[in-house]
Protein backbone atom coordinates (compact mmCIF):
# COMPACT_ATOMS: atom_id res chain seq x y z
CA UNK A 1 0.00 0.00 0.00
CA UNK A 2 2.98 2.27 -0.33
CA UNK A 3 3.38 4.60 -3.24
CA UNK A 4 6.08 6.80 -4.65
CA UNK A 5 6.56 9.84 -2.48
CA UNK A 6 4.68 12.86 -3.67
CA UNK A 7 6.09 16.17 -2.62
CA UNK A 8 3.65 18.61 -1.15
CA UNK A 9 3.57 21.36 1.39
CA UNK A 10 1.43 21.18 4.48
CA UNK A 11 1.09 24.35 6.43
CA UNK A 12 0.35 23.97 10.09
CA UNK A 13 -2.76 25.85 11.11
CA UNK A 14 -2.08 28.62 13.57
CA UNK A 15 -5.73 28.73 14.62
CA UNK A 16 -6.69 25.24 15.88
CA UNK A 17 -10.38 26.10 16.14
CA UNK A 18 -10.81 24.80 12.61
CA UNK A 19 -9.65 21.20 12.09
CA UNK A 20 -9.26 20.11 8.49
CA UNK A 21 -8.71 16.54 7.35
CA UNK A 22 -6.28 16.27 4.46
CA UNK A 23 -6.20 13.13 2.37
CA UNK A 24 -4.50 12.00 -0.79
CA UNK A 25 -6.03 9.16 -2.81
CA UNK A 26 -3.47 7.20 -4.83
CA UNK A 27 -3.76 3.71 -6.31
CA UNK A 28 -6.98 3.02 -4.41
CA UNK A 29 -5.20 3.73 -1.10
CA UNK A 30 -6.06 6.54 1.28
CA UNK A 31 -3.41 8.44 3.18
CA UNK A 32 -4.15 10.88 5.97
CA UNK A 33 -2.35 13.22 8.36
CA UNK A 34 -2.64 12.83 12.11
CA UNK A 35 -2.45 16.59 12.76
CA UNK A 36 -4.64 19.35 11.31
CA UNK A 37 -2.87 20.74 8.26
CA UNK A 38 -3.79 22.83 5.27
CA UNK A 39 -2.67 21.10 2.10
CA UNK A 40 -1.08 23.13 -0.68
CA UNK A 41 0.28 21.63 -3.87
CA UNK A 42 2.61 23.82 -5.89
CA UNK A 43 2.31 22.53 -9.45
CA UNK A 44 4.45 23.38 -12.43
CA UNK A 45 1.77 24.26 -14.98
CA UNK A 46 3.86 23.02 -17.93
CA UNK A 47 4.74 19.57 -16.60
CA UNK A 48 1.99 19.10 -14.00
CA UNK A 49 4.57 17.95 -11.43
CA UNK A 50 4.64 18.99 -7.81
CA UNK A 51 7.62 21.17 -6.96
CA UNK A 52 8.87 22.37 -3.61
CA UNK A 53 11.83 24.71 -3.26
CA UNK A 54 11.41 26.10 0.24
CA UNK A 55 8.89 26.91 2.92
CA UNK A 56 6.32 29.46 1.87
CA UNK A 57 4.60 32.22 3.77
CA UNK A 58 1.23 33.67 2.77
CA UNK A 59 3.05 36.58 1.10
CA UNK A 60 5.13 34.14 -0.96
CA UNK A 61 1.96 32.53 -2.28
CA UNK A 62 0.57 35.92 -3.32
CA UNK A 63 3.79 36.81 -5.20
CA UNK A 64 4.00 33.63 -7.26
CA UNK A 65 4.03 34.18 -11.02
CA UNK A 66 1.81 32.53 -13.65
CA UNK A 67 4.23 29.66 -14.28
CA UNK A 68 2.87 27.96 -11.19
CA UNK A 69 -0.67 26.98 -10.36
CA UNK A 70 -1.75 27.00 -6.75
CA UNK A 71 -4.20 24.30 -5.75
CA UNK A 72 -5.86 25.11 -2.44
CA UNK A 73 -7.92 22.42 -0.73
CA UNK A 74 -9.88 24.66 1.64
CA UNK A 75 -11.21 28.18 2.08
CA UNK A 76 -9.16 29.04 5.18
CA UNK A 77 -6.65 31.88 4.67
CA UNK A 78 -3.11 31.10 5.70
CA UNK A 79 -1.39 32.95 8.53
CA UNK A 80 2.30 32.93 9.25
CA UNK A 81 5.02 30.72 7.89
CA UNK A 82 4.75 27.02 7.21
CA UNK A 83 6.03 24.99 10.13
CA UNK A 84 6.53 21.74 8.29
CA UNK A 85 7.06 20.29 4.87
CA UNK A 86 5.78 16.76 4.72
CA UNK A 87 7.14 14.29 2.20
CA UNK A 88 5.96 11.07 3.79
CA UNK A 89 2.53 10.05 4.86
CA UNK A 90 1.06 7.16 6.80
CA UNK A 91 -1.03 4.39 5.31
CA UNK A 92 -4.57 4.27 6.59
CA UNK A 93 -6.45 1.03 7.10
CA UNK A 94 -10.15 0.86 7.80
CA UNK A 95 -10.76 4.27 6.31
CA UNK A 96 -9.77 6.66 9.06
CA UNK A 97 -7.21 5.22 11.42
CA UNK A 98 -3.50 4.65 10.90
CA UNK A 99 -2.14 1.24 11.71
CA UNK A 100 1.13 0.86 13.55
CA UNK A 101 0.84 -2.93 13.27
CA UNK A 102 3.49 -3.41 10.64
CA UNK A 103 4.73 -6.72 12.00
CA UNK A 104 2.80 -9.93 11.56
CA UNK A 105 0.93 -11.54 14.43
CA UNK A 106 -0.25 -8.32 16.06
CA UNK A 107 -3.77 -7.39 17.10
CA UNK A 108 -4.89 -3.85 16.26
CA UNK A 109 -6.89 -2.32 19.13
CA UNK A 110 -9.94 -0.67 17.52
CA UNK A 111 -10.21 2.16 20.09
CA UNK A 112 -8.13 4.81 21.84
CA UNK A 113 -8.46 6.37 25.28
CA UNK A 114 -8.80 9.81 23.70
CA UNK A 115 -8.69 11.37 20.26
CA UNK A 116 -5.09 12.49 20.79
CA UNK A 117 -3.69 9.12 21.88
CA UNK A 118 -1.82 6.87 19.48
CA UNK A 119 -3.40 3.69 18.16
CA UNK A 120 -2.20 0.57 19.92
CA UNK A 121 -1.18 -2.88 18.73
CA UNK A 122 -0.68 -5.83 21.02
CA UNK A 123 1.01 -9.18 20.58
CA UNK A 124 -1.26 -12.14 19.91
CA UNK A 125 0.02 -13.73 23.12
CA UNK A 126 -1.63 -10.84 25.00
CA UNK A 127 -4.97 -11.42 23.29
CA UNK A 128 -7.51 -13.18 25.55
CA UNK A 129 -5.10 -13.53 28.45
CA UNK A 130 -7.54 -12.18 31.10
CA UNK A 131 -5.54 -8.97 31.28
CA UNK A 132 -6.97 -5.99 29.32
CA UNK A 133 -4.36 -4.43 27.05
CA UNK A 134 -6.57 -2.39 24.69
CA UNK A 135 -8.08 0.89 25.96
CA UNK A 136 -11.68 -0.37 25.91
CA UNK A 137 -10.83 -4.01 26.70
CA UNK A 138 -11.54 -5.24 23.17
CA UNK A 139 -8.72 -7.76 23.49
CA UNK A 140 -10.80 -9.60 26.13
CA UNK A 141 -14.07 -9.52 24.19
CA UNK A 142 -15.79 -12.93 24.59
CA UNK A 143 -16.66 -13.13 20.89
CA UNK A 144 -13.07 -12.56 19.82
CA UNK A 145 -11.70 -14.82 22.55
CA UNK A 146 -14.05 -17.65 21.67
CA UNK A 147 -12.46 -17.92 18.23
CA UNK A 148 -8.96 -17.00 19.34
CA UNK A 149 -8.87 -19.68 22.03
CA UNK A 150 -10.30 -22.19 19.58
CA UNK A 151 -7.52 -21.36 17.19
CA UNK A 152 -4.88 -21.22 19.83
CA UNK A 153 -5.74 -24.57 21.44
CA UNK A 154 -7.20 -26.58 18.59
CA UNK A 155 -5.76 -25.31 15.36
CA UNK A 156 -2.66 -27.48 15.52
CA UNK A 157 -4.76 -30.58 16.17
CA UNK A 158 -7.08 -29.66 13.32
CA UNK A 159 -4.12 -29.24 10.96
CA UNK A 160 -2.77 -32.65 11.95
CA UNK A 161 -6.13 -34.33 11.29
CA UNK A 162 -6.54 -32.67 7.88
CA UNK A 163 -2.97 -33.49 6.96
CA UNK A 164 -3.49 -37.15 7.90
CA UNK A 165 -6.72 -37.37 5.87
CA UNK A 166 -5.07 -35.80 2.81
CA UNK A 167 -2.07 -38.13 3.06
CA UNK A 168 -4.38 -41.15 3.32
CA UNK A 169 -6.30 -40.06 0.21
CA UNK A 170 -3.06 -39.47 -1.68
CA UNK A 171 -1.73 -42.91 -0.72
CA UNK A 172 -4.94 -44.61 -1.90
CA UNK A 173 -4.58 -43.16 -5.40
mmCIF file of C-alpha atoms in Angstrom:
data_model
loop_
_atom_site.group_PDB
_atom_site.id
_atom_site.type_symbol
_atom_site.label_atom_id
_atom_site.label_comp_id
_atom_site.label_asym_id
_atom_site.label_seq_id
_atom_site.Cartn_x
_atom_site.Cartn_y
_atom_site.Cartn_z
ATOM 1 C CA UNK A 1 0.000 0.000 0.000
ATOM 2 C CA UNK A 2 2.979 2.269 -0.331
ATOM 3 C CA UNK A 3 3.377 4.598 -3.244
ATOM 4 C CA UNK A 4 6.084 6.803 -4.651
ATOM 5 C CA UNK A 5 6.562 9.842 -2.479
ATOM 6 C CA UNK A 6 4.682 12.862 -3.674
ATOM 7 C CA UNK A 7 6.093 16.173 -2.622
ATOM 8 C CA UNK A 8 3.648 18.606 -1.155
ATOM 9 C CA UNK A 9 3.568 21.361 1.394
ATOM 10 C CA UNK A 10 1.435 21.179 4.478
ATOM 11 C CA UNK A 11 1.092 24.348 6.425
ATOM 12 C CA UNK A 12 0.350 23.968 10.092
ATOM 13 C CA UNK A 13 -2.762 25.850 11.108
ATOM 14 C CA UNK A 14 -2.083 28.615 13.573
ATOM 15 C CA UNK A 15 -5.728 28.729 14.625
ATOM 16 C CA UNK A 16 -6.692 25.241 15.877
ATOM 17 C CA UNK A 17 -10.383 26.101 16.145
ATOM 18 C CA UNK A 18 -10.810 24.798 12.611
ATOM 19 C CA UNK A 19 -9.654 21.201 12.087
ATOM 20 C CA UNK A 20 -9.263 20.107 8.486
ATOM 21 C CA UNK A 21 -8.710 16.541 7.351
ATOM 22 C CA UNK A 22 -6.282 16.273 4.456
ATOM 23 C CA UNK A 23 -6.201 13.130 2.371
ATOM 24 C CA UNK A 24 -4.505 12.000 -0.794
ATOM 25 C CA UNK A 25 -6.027 9.164 -2.807
ATOM 26 C CA UNK A 26 -3.470 7.205 -4.828
ATOM 27 C CA UNK A 27 -3.755 3.711 -6.314
ATOM 28 C CA UNK A 28 -6.976 3.020 -4.408
ATOM 29 C CA UNK A 29 -5.201 3.734 -1.100
ATOM 30 C CA UNK A 30 -6.061 6.536 1.282
ATOM 31 C CA UNK A 31 -3.405 8.443 3.182
ATOM 32 C CA UNK A 32 -4.152 10.884 5.972
ATOM 33 C CA UNK A 33 -2.354 13.223 8.360
ATOM 34 C CA UNK A 34 -2.636 12.833 12.107
ATOM 35 C CA UNK A 35 -2.446 16.586 12.762
ATOM 36 C CA UNK A 36 -4.639 19.345 11.313
ATOM 37 C CA UNK A 37 -2.867 20.743 8.258
ATOM 38 C CA UNK A 38 -3.791 22.829 5.271
ATOM 39 C CA UNK A 39 -2.666 21.104 2.103
ATOM 40 C CA UNK A 40 -1.078 23.130 -0.682
ATOM 41 C CA UNK A 41 0.280 21.633 -3.870
ATOM 42 C CA UNK A 42 2.605 23.820 -5.895
ATOM 43 C CA UNK A 43 2.313 22.529 -9.447
ATOM 44 C CA UNK A 44 4.449 23.381 -12.435
ATOM 45 C CA UNK A 45 1.767 24.261 -14.977
ATOM 46 C CA UNK A 46 3.855 23.020 -17.929
ATOM 47 C CA UNK A 47 4.736 19.567 -16.595
ATOM 48 C CA UNK A 48 1.988 19.098 -13.996
ATOM 49 C CA UNK A 49 4.573 17.952 -11.433
ATOM 50 C CA UNK A 50 4.636 18.987 -7.807
ATOM 51 C CA UNK A 51 7.618 21.173 -6.963
ATOM 52 C CA UNK A 52 8.870 22.368 -3.615
ATOM 53 C CA UNK A 53 11.833 24.709 -3.256
ATOM 54 C CA UNK A 54 11.406 26.100 0.244
ATOM 55 C CA UNK A 55 8.890 26.907 2.921
ATOM 56 C CA UNK A 56 6.320 29.456 1.865
ATOM 57 C CA UNK A 57 4.597 32.217 3.766
ATOM 58 C CA UNK A 58 1.226 33.674 2.773
ATOM 59 C CA UNK A 59 3.046 36.578 1.101
ATOM 60 C CA UNK A 60 5.126 34.145 -0.957
ATOM 61 C CA UNK A 61 1.961 32.525 -2.280
ATOM 62 C CA UNK A 62 0.575 35.922 -3.317
ATOM 63 C CA UNK A 63 3.788 36.813 -5.197
ATOM 64 C CA UNK A 64 4.001 33.628 -7.256
ATOM 65 C CA UNK A 65 4.033 34.179 -11.021
ATOM 66 C CA UNK A 66 1.810 32.530 -13.650
ATOM 67 C CA UNK A 67 4.229 29.661 -14.285
ATOM 68 C CA UNK A 68 2.874 27.963 -11.192
ATOM 69 C CA UNK A 69 -0.667 26.981 -10.365
ATOM 70 C CA UNK A 70 -1.754 27.005 -6.750
ATOM 71 C CA UNK A 71 -4.205 24.304 -5.752
ATOM 72 C CA UNK A 72 -5.862 25.115 -2.444
ATOM 73 C CA UNK A 73 -7.916 22.419 -0.728
ATOM 74 C CA UNK A 74 -9.877 24.663 1.638
ATOM 75 C CA UNK A 75 -11.212 28.182 2.084
ATOM 76 C CA UNK A 76 -9.164 29.042 5.184
ATOM 77 C CA UNK A 77 -6.652 31.875 4.672
ATOM 78 C CA UNK A 78 -3.114 31.104 5.704
ATOM 79 C CA UNK A 79 -1.395 32.950 8.528
ATOM 80 C CA UNK A 80 2.301 32.933 9.249
ATOM 81 C CA UNK A 81 5.023 30.719 7.889
ATOM 82 C CA UNK A 82 4.746 27.021 7.209
ATOM 83 C CA UNK A 83 6.031 24.994 10.131
ATOM 84 C CA UNK A 84 6.535 21.744 8.295
ATOM 85 C CA UNK A 85 7.061 20.290 4.867
ATOM 86 C CA UNK A 86 5.785 16.755 4.722
ATOM 87 C CA UNK A 87 7.143 14.287 2.195
ATOM 88 C CA UNK A 88 5.965 11.069 3.792
ATOM 89 C CA UNK A 89 2.529 10.046 4.861
ATOM 90 C CA UNK A 90 1.057 7.163 6.804
ATOM 91 C CA UNK A 91 -1.032 4.392 5.314
ATOM 92 C CA UNK A 92 -4.572 4.270 6.589
ATOM 93 C CA UNK A 93 -6.450 1.030 7.102
ATOM 94 C CA UNK A 94 -10.151 0.858 7.805
ATOM 95 C CA UNK A 95 -10.758 4.272 6.308
ATOM 96 C CA UNK A 96 -9.767 6.660 9.063
ATOM 97 C CA UNK A 97 -7.212 5.219 11.422
ATOM 98 C CA UNK A 98 -3.503 4.654 10.902
ATOM 99 C CA UNK A 99 -2.144 1.243 11.713
ATOM 100 C CA UNK A 100 1.134 0.858 13.554
ATOM 101 C CA UNK A 101 0.843 -2.933 13.271
ATOM 102 C CA UNK A 102 3.491 -3.414 10.641
ATOM 103 C CA UNK A 103 4.728 -6.719 12.002
ATOM 104 C CA UNK A 104 2.795 -9.932 11.557
ATOM 105 C CA UNK A 105 0.927 -11.541 14.433
ATOM 106 C CA UNK A 106 -0.245 -8.322 16.062
ATOM 107 C CA UNK A 107 -3.775 -7.390 17.096
ATOM 108 C CA UNK A 108 -4.886 -3.846 16.264
ATOM 109 C CA UNK A 109 -6.894 -2.319 19.134
ATOM 110 C CA UNK A 110 -9.942 -0.668 17.525
ATOM 111 C CA UNK A 111 -10.207 2.161 20.087
ATOM 112 C CA UNK A 112 -8.130 4.811 21.836
ATOM 113 C CA UNK A 113 -8.456 6.372 25.279
ATOM 114 C CA UNK A 114 -8.797 9.806 23.704
ATOM 115 C CA UNK A 115 -8.686 11.374 20.259
ATOM 116 C CA UNK A 116 -5.089 12.493 20.791
ATOM 117 C CA UNK A 117 -3.688 9.116 21.880
ATOM 118 C CA UNK A 118 -1.819 6.874 19.476
ATOM 119 C CA UNK A 119 -3.403 3.692 18.159
ATOM 120 C CA UNK A 120 -2.197 0.567 19.917
ATOM 121 C CA UNK A 121 -1.182 -2.882 18.727
ATOM 122 C CA UNK A 122 -0.683 -5.830 21.023
ATOM 123 C CA UNK A 123 1.005 -9.184 20.583
ATOM 124 C CA UNK A 124 -1.261 -12.140 19.914
ATOM 125 C CA UNK A 125 0.021 -13.728 23.119
ATOM 126 C CA UNK A 126 -1.626 -10.842 24.997
ATOM 127 C CA UNK A 127 -4.967 -11.425 23.287
ATOM 128 C CA UNK A 128 -7.512 -13.178 25.547
ATOM 129 C CA UNK A 129 -5.096 -13.535 28.447
ATOM 130 C CA UNK A 130 -7.536 -12.184 31.096
ATOM 131 C CA UNK A 131 -5.538 -8.970 31.285
ATOM 132 C CA UNK A 132 -6.970 -5.993 29.319
ATOM 133 C CA UNK A 133 -4.364 -4.432 27.047
ATOM 134 C CA UNK A 134 -6.571 -2.387 24.686
ATOM 135 C CA UNK A 135 -8.084 0.891 25.965
ATOM 136 C CA UNK A 136 -11.685 -0.370 25.913
ATOM 137 C CA UNK A 137 -10.827 -4.013 26.700
ATOM 138 C CA UNK A 138 -11.537 -5.237 23.167
ATOM 139 C CA UNK A 139 -8.721 -7.762 23.492
ATOM 140 C CA UNK A 140 -10.797 -9.597 26.129
ATOM 141 C CA UNK A 141 -14.072 -9.519 24.190
ATOM 142 C CA UNK A 142 -15.791 -12.930 24.585
ATOM 143 C CA UNK A 143 -16.662 -13.130 20.892
ATOM 144 C CA UNK A 144 -13.070 -12.564 19.821
ATOM 145 C CA UNK A 145 -11.696 -14.819 22.546
ATOM 146 C CA UNK A 146 -14.049 -17.648 21.673
ATOM 147 C CA UNK A 147 -12.460 -17.917 18.231
ATOM 148 C CA UNK A 148 -8.962 -17.003 19.338
ATOM 149 C CA UNK A 149 -8.872 -19.680 22.034
ATOM 150 C CA UNK A 150 -10.298 -22.189 19.584
ATOM 151 C CA UNK A 151 -7.521 -21.361 17.187
ATOM 152 C CA UNK A 152 -4.876 -21.222 19.831
ATOM 153 C CA UNK A 153 -5.735 -24.566 21.438
ATOM 154 C CA UNK A 154 -7.196 -26.580 18.587
ATOM 155 C CA UNK A 155 -5.757 -25.309 15.355
ATOM 156 C CA UNK A 156 -2.655 -27.483 15.520
ATOM 157 C CA UNK A 157 -4.759 -30.580 16.169
ATOM 158 C CA UNK A 158 -7.080 -29.658 13.324
ATOM 159 C CA UNK A 159 -4.121 -29.243 10.960
ATOM 160 C CA UNK A 160 -2.769 -32.652 11.951
ATOM 161 C CA UNK A 161 -6.129 -34.331 11.287
ATOM 162 C CA UNK A 162 -6.545 -32.667 7.883
ATOM 163 C CA UNK A 163 -2.970 -33.491 6.956
ATOM 164 C CA UNK A 164 -3.492 -37.150 7.899
ATOM 165 C CA UNK A 165 -6.716 -37.371 5.873
ATOM 166 C CA UNK A 166 -5.071 -35.804 2.815
ATOM 167 C CA UNK A 167 -2.070 -38.129 3.062
ATOM 168 C CA UNK A 168 -4.384 -41.154 3.325
ATOM 169 C CA UNK A 169 -6.296 -40.058 0.211
ATOM 170 C CA UNK A 170 -3.056 -39.470 -1.675
ATOM 171 C CA UNK A 171 -1.729 -42.910 -0.720
ATOM 172 C CA UNK A 172 -4.941 -44.613 -1.904
ATOM 173 C CA UNK A 173 -4.578 -43.164 -5.400
#
